[in-house]
């Protein structure tokens, strides 16, 4: 079956660094997406990885290891506005997104 | 770029009435649009995938006669919740995937889904 696993909730301190992990099992693989979703709002696109390695985009970076079925989202210099849910989604061979349940990130002052 | 709008943002209706939600890609053409439903503190649930000019593909367990989807053009898809009941109250979100012929959008691959702001439906 297809499955995306990510922690339910994480807590971090403002100004710190946090890594949100995601493991995936999909039928075929056409990439791994990370989205940010603030409470009551729709998701917004953060990153896409299809090759192994680290993609850096400002304070956010995303890593992929296809052999391990593993990805992480790294957030640096955390700000209060980063408090949100972070959704990991794998794209299968039919180009369908398989969504994780999301990781709720709580930032404390 | 990659702006998707939804209308209305929220709607309250009586049980038994029908509600139409519009999803528009404002600055790109979308061959494929997706409709999701999200209950509080739960993950996104894909309801259906719609391609311009063809019938929508519904996920298992989603009643196609209750949730009517029309993808009339490359920039517009509509979801109509027919004979709505309180259990249909939810956050409905659309997303759009750009057509290959559209100008390139910075920051995402071809298969990135761009989400509308969502529609909160409350059925009394």
CSV table of C-alpha atoms in Angstrom, one decimal:
chain,number,residue,atom,x,y,z
A,1,UNK,CA,0.0,0.0,0.0
A,2,UNK,CA,0.9,3.6,-0.2
A,3,UNK,CA,1.8,5.5,2.9
A,4,UNK,CA,3.3,8.7,4.2
A,5,UNK,CA,4.5,9.0,7.8
A,6,UNK,CA,5.5,12.1,9.6
A,7,UNK,CA,5.4,13.2,13.3
A,8,UNK,CA,2.1,14.5,14.5
A,9,UNK,CA,3.5,17.5,16.4
A,10,UNK,CA,6.8,19.2,17.1
A,11,UNK,CA,7.8,22.1,19.3
A,12,UNK,CA,10.7,24.4,18.8
A,13,UNK,CA,12.0,27.7,20.0
A,14,UNK,CA,12.0,31.0,18.1
A,15,UNK,CA,15.4,31.5,16.4
A,16,UNK,CA,16.3,27.8,16.5
A,17,UNK,CA,16.4,25.1,13.8
A,18,UNK,CA,13.9,22.3,13.4
A,19,UNK,CA,13.9,19.3,11.1
A,20,UNK,CA,10.6,17.6,10.2
A,21,UNK,CA,11.1,14.1,8.9
A,22,UNK,CA,8.9,12.2,6.4
A,23,UNK,CA,9.1,8.6,5.2
A,24,UNK,CA,7.2,7.5,2.2
A,25,UNK,CA,6.0,4.4,0.4
A,26,UNK,CA,4.5,5.0,-3.0
A,27,UNK,CA,3.7,2.9,-6.0
A,28,UNK,CA,6.4,4.4,-8.2
A,29,UNK,CA,7.9,7.7,-7.4
A,30,UNK,CA,7.7,11.1,-9.2
A,31,UNK,CA,8.8,13.4,-6.4
A,32,UNK,CA,8.2,14.6,-2.9
A,33,UNK,CA,6.5,17.8,-2.0
A,34,UNK,CA,6.3,19.9,1.1
A,35,UNK,CA,3.5,22.3,1.8
A,36,UNK,CA,2.8,24.7,4.7
A,37,UNK,CA,-0.7,25.1,6.0
A,38,UNK,CA,-1.7,27.7,8.6
A,39,UNK,CA,-4.8,27.0,10.6
A,40,UNK,CA,-7.9,27.7,8.7
A,41,UNK,CA,-6.1,28.2,5.4
A,42,UNK,CA,-5.2,26.2,2.4
A,43,UNK,CA,-1.8,24.7,1.8
A,44,UNK,CA,1.0,26.7,0.1
A,45,UNK,CA,3.8,25.1,-1.8
A,46,UNK,CA,7.2,25.1,-0.2
A,47,UNK,CA,9.4,22.6,-2.1
A,48,UNK,CA,9.8,19.8,-4.5
A,49,UNK,CA,12.5,17.1,-4.6
A,50,UNK,CA,12.8,14.4,-7.2
A,51,UNK,CA,16.6,13.8,-7.0
A,52,UNK,CA,18.6,12.9,-4.0
A,53,UNK,CA,20.1,15.7,-2.1
A,54,UNK,CA,19.4,19.0,-0.4
A,55,UNK,CA,17.4,21.8,-2.0
A,56,UNK,CA,17.9,25.1,-0.2
A,57,UNK,CA,15.4,28.0,-0.5
A,58,UNK,CA,16.0,30.8,2.0
A,59,UNK,CA,15.4,29.7,5.5
A,60,UNK,CA,13.8,26.4,4.3
A,61,UNK,CA,15.6,23.4,2.9
A,62,UNK,CA,14.3,20.1,1.8
A,63,UNK,CA,16.3,16.8,1.6
A,64,UNK,CA,15.5,13.6,-0.2
A,65,UNK,CA,17.0,10.1,-0.1
A,66,UNK,CA,15.2,7.9,-2.6
A,67,UNK,CA,16.9,4.7,-1.5
A,68,UNK,CA,15.7,5.2,2.0
A,69,UNK,CA,12.3,6.5,1.1
A,70,UNK,CA,13.0,9.5,3.3
A,71,UNK,CA,12.8,13.3,3.2
A,72,UNK,CA,13.1,16.1,5.7
A,73,UNK,CA,12.2,19.7,5.8
A,74,UNK,CA,14.7,21.9,7.6
A,75,UNK,CA,13.6,25.3,9.0
A,76,UNK,CA,16.2,27.7,10.2
A,77,UNK,CA,16.0,30.9,12.2
A,78,UNK,CA,12.5,30.0,13.3
A,79,UNK,CA,10.0,32.8,13.5
A,80,UNK,CA,6.6,32.8,15.2
A,81,UNK,CA,4.9,33.0,11.8
A,82,UNK,CA,6.4,29.5,11.0
A,83,UNK,CA,3.9,28.0,13.4
A,84,UNK,CA,1.8,25.9,11.1
A,85,UNK,CA,1.2,22.4,9.9
A,86,UNK,CA,3.7,21.0,7.4
A,87,UNK,CA,2.4,18.5,4.9
A,88,UNK,CA,4.6,15.9,3.2
A,89,UNK,CA,3.2,14.4,0.0
A,90,UNK,CA,4.7,11.8,-2.3
A,91,UNK,CA,3.8,11.6,-6.0
A,92,UNK,CA,3.2,8.1,-7.3
A,93,UNK,CA,3.6,6.7,-10.8
A,94,UNK,CA,0.2,8.0,-11.8
A,95,UNK,CA,1.2,11.5,-10.7
A,96,UNK,CA,-1.2,11.4,-7.8
A,97,UNK,CA,-0.2,13.0,-4.6
A,98,UNK,CA,-0.3,10.8,-1.5
A,99,UNK,CA,-0.6,13.1,1.5
A,100,UNK,CA,0.7,12.7,5.0
A,101,UNK,CA,-1.4,13.8,7.9
A,102,UNK,CA,0.8,16.8,8.5
A,103,UNK,CA,3.1,17.8,11.3
A,104,UNK,CA,1.9,20.6,13.6
A,105,UNK,CA,4.9,22.8,14.4
A,106,UNK,CA,4.5,24.9,17.5
A,107,UNK,CA,7.0,27.8,18.0
A,108,UNK,CA,7.7,29.1,21.5
A,109,UNK,CA,9.2,32.5,22.3
B,1,UNK,CA,2.4,33.7,-10.3
B,2,UNK,CA,0.4,30.5,-9.7
B,3,UNK,CA,-2.6,32.2,-8.1
B,4,UNK,CA,-5.8,30.1,-7.6
B,5,UNK,CA,-9.0,31.7,-6.4
B,6,UNK,CA,-12.1,30.1,-4.8
B,7,UNK,CA,-15.5,31.6,-4.4
B,8,UNK,CA,-17.2,31.8,-2.0
B,9,UNK,CA,-14.8,31.8,0.9
B,10,UNK,CA,-17.4,30.6,3.2
B,11,UNK,CA,-21.1,29.7,2.9
B,12,UNK,CA,-23.8,28.8,5.3
B,13,UNK,CA,-26.8,27.0,3.9
B,14,UNK,CA,-29.9,25.1,5.0
B,15,UNK,CA,-30.0,21.3,4.8
B,16,UNK,CA,-31.3,20.1,1.5
B,17,UNK,CA,-30.1,23.0,-0.6
B,18,UNK,CA,-27.3,22.9,-3.2
B,19,UNK,CA,-24.1,24.9,-3.0
B,20,UNK,CA,-21.7,25.7,-5.9
B,21,UNK,CA,-18.1,26.5,-5.3
B,22,UNK,CA,-15.9,28.0,-8.1
B,23,UNK,CA,-12.2,27.4,-8.5
B,24,UNK,CA,-10.2,29.6,-10.9
B,25,UNK,CA,-6.6,29.7,-11.9
B,26,UNK,CA,-5.9,33.4,-12.4
B,27,UNK,CA,-2.6,33.5,-14.2
B,28,UNK,CA,-2.1,30.1,-15.7
B,29,UNK,CA,-4.0,27.5,-17.6
B,30,UNK,CA,-4.8,24.3,-15.6
B,31,UNK,CA,-5.4,21.1,-17.5
B,32,UNK,CA,-6.1,19.4,-14.2
B,33,UNK,CA,-7.9,20.6,-11.1
B,34,UNK,CA,-8.3,18.7,-7.9
B,35,UNK,CA,-11.0,19.0,-5.2
B,36,UNK,CA,-10.1,18.2,-1.6
B,37,UNK,CA,-12.1,18.1,1.6
B,38,UNK,CA,-10.5,18.6,5.0
B,39,UNK,CA,-12.1,18.1,8.4
B,40,UNK,CA,-10.7,19.8,11.4
B,41,UNK,CA,-7.3,18.6,12.5
B,42,UNK,CA,-7.3,16.0,9.7
B,43,UNK,CA,-5.3,15.6,6.5
B,44,UNK,CA,-6.4,16.6,3.1
B,45,UNK,CA,-8.8,14.0,1.5
B,46,UNK,CA,-8.8,14.0,-2.3
B,47,UNK,CA,-12.4,13.9,-3.6
B,48,UNK,CA,-11.9,14.0,-7.3
B,49,UNK,CA,-9.7,14.9,-10.1
B,50,UNK,CA,-11.1,16.9,-13.0
B,51,UNK,CA,-9.6,17.4,-16.5
B,52,UNK,CA,-10.7,20.1,-18.8
B,53,UNK,CA,-13.4,18.8,-21.2
B,54,UNK,CA,-13.8,15.4,-19.6
B,55,UNK,CA,-15.6,13.8,-16.8
B,56,UNK,CA,-14.1,14.0,-13.3
B,57,UNK,CA,-12.5,10.9,-11.7
B,58,UNK,CA,-13.9,10.4,-8.2
B,59,UNK,CA,-12.1,8.7,-5.3
B,60,UNK,CA,-13.5,5.7,-3.8
B,61,UNK,CA,-16.4,6.5,-1.4
B,62,UNK,CA,-17.2,9.9,-2.9
B,63,UNK,CA,-20.6,10.1,-4.4
B,64,UNK,CA,-20.4,11.6,-7.9
B,65,UNK,CA,-24.1,12.4,-8.0
B,66,UNK,CA,-23.8,14.3,-4.8
B,67,UNK,CA,-20.6,16.2,-5.6
B,68,UNK,CA,-21.0,17.4,-9.2
B,69,UNK,CA,-17.8,18.6,-10.8
B,70,UNK,CA,-17.6,20.6,-14.0
B,71,UNK,CA,-14.3,21.6,-15.6
B,72,UNK,CA,-15.6,23.9,-18.2
B,73,UNK,CA,-12.4,25.6,-19.3
B,74,UNK,CA,-8.7,25.6,-18.6
B,75,UNK,CA,-9.2,28.2,-15.9
B,76,UNK,CA,-12.4,27.2,-14.2
B,77,UNK,CA,-13.7,24.2,-12.3
B,78,UNK,CA,-16.9,24.1,-10.2
B,79,UNK,CA,-18.0,21.8,-7.4
B,80,UNK,CA,-21.7,21.6,-6.6
B,81,UNK,CA,-22.7,20.0,-3.4
B,82,UNK,CA,-26.2,18.8,-4.0
B,83,UNK,CA,-28.8,18.4,-1.3
B,84,UNK,CA,-26.3,19.3,1.3
B,85,UNK,CA,-26.6,17.9,4.8
B,86,UNK,CA,-24.9,18.8,8.1
B,87,UNK,CA,-22.3,16.0,7.6
B,88,UNK,CA,-21.2,17.8,4.4
B,89,UNK,CA,-20.0,20.7,6.5
B,90,UNK,CA,-16.2,20.9,5.9
B,91,UNK,CA,-13.4,22.9,4.4
B,92,UNK,CA,-13.3,22.4,0.6
B,93,UNK,CA,-10.1,23.2,-1.2
B,94,UNK,CA,-9.3,23.1,-4.9
B,95,UNK,CA,-5.9,22.9,-6.4
B,96,UNK,CA,-4.7,23.3,-10.0
B,97,UNK,CA,-1.9,21.9,-12.0
B,98,UNK,CA,-0.7,24.0,-14.8
B,99,UNK,CA,-0.9,23.0,-18.5
B,100,UNK,CA,2.5,22.2,-20.2
B,101,UNK,CA,2.0,25.0,-22.7
B,102,UNK,CA,1.7,27.7,-20.0
B,103,UNK,CA,4.6,30.0,-19.4
B,104,UNK,CA,7.0,28.6,-16.8
B,105,UNK,CA,6.2,29.4,-13.2
B,106,UNK,CA,9.1,30.1,-10.9
B,107,UNK,CA,9.6,27.9,-7.9
B,108,UNK,CA,7.8,24.7,-8.8
B,109,UNK,CA,7.9,21.7,-11.1
B,110,UNK,CA,5.3,21.0,-13.7
B,111,UNK,CA,3.3,18.8,-11.4
B,112,UNK,CA,3.1,21.2,-8.5
B,113,UNK,CA,-0.4,21.7,-7.3
B,114,UNK,CA,-1.3,25.3,-6.4
B,115,UNK,CA,-4.1,25.6,-3.9
B,116,UNK,CA,-7.0,28.0,-3.7
B,117,UNK,CA,-7.8,29.6,-0.4
B,118,UNK,CA,-10.6,27.1,0.4
B,119,UNK,CA,-14.3,27.4,1.0
B,120,UNK,CA,-15.7,26.7,4.5
B,121,UNK,CA,-19.2,25.2,4.1
B,122,UNK,CA,-21.5,25.0,7.1
B,123,UNK,CA,-24.8,23.2,6.6
B,124,UNK,CA,-27.5,23.9,9.2
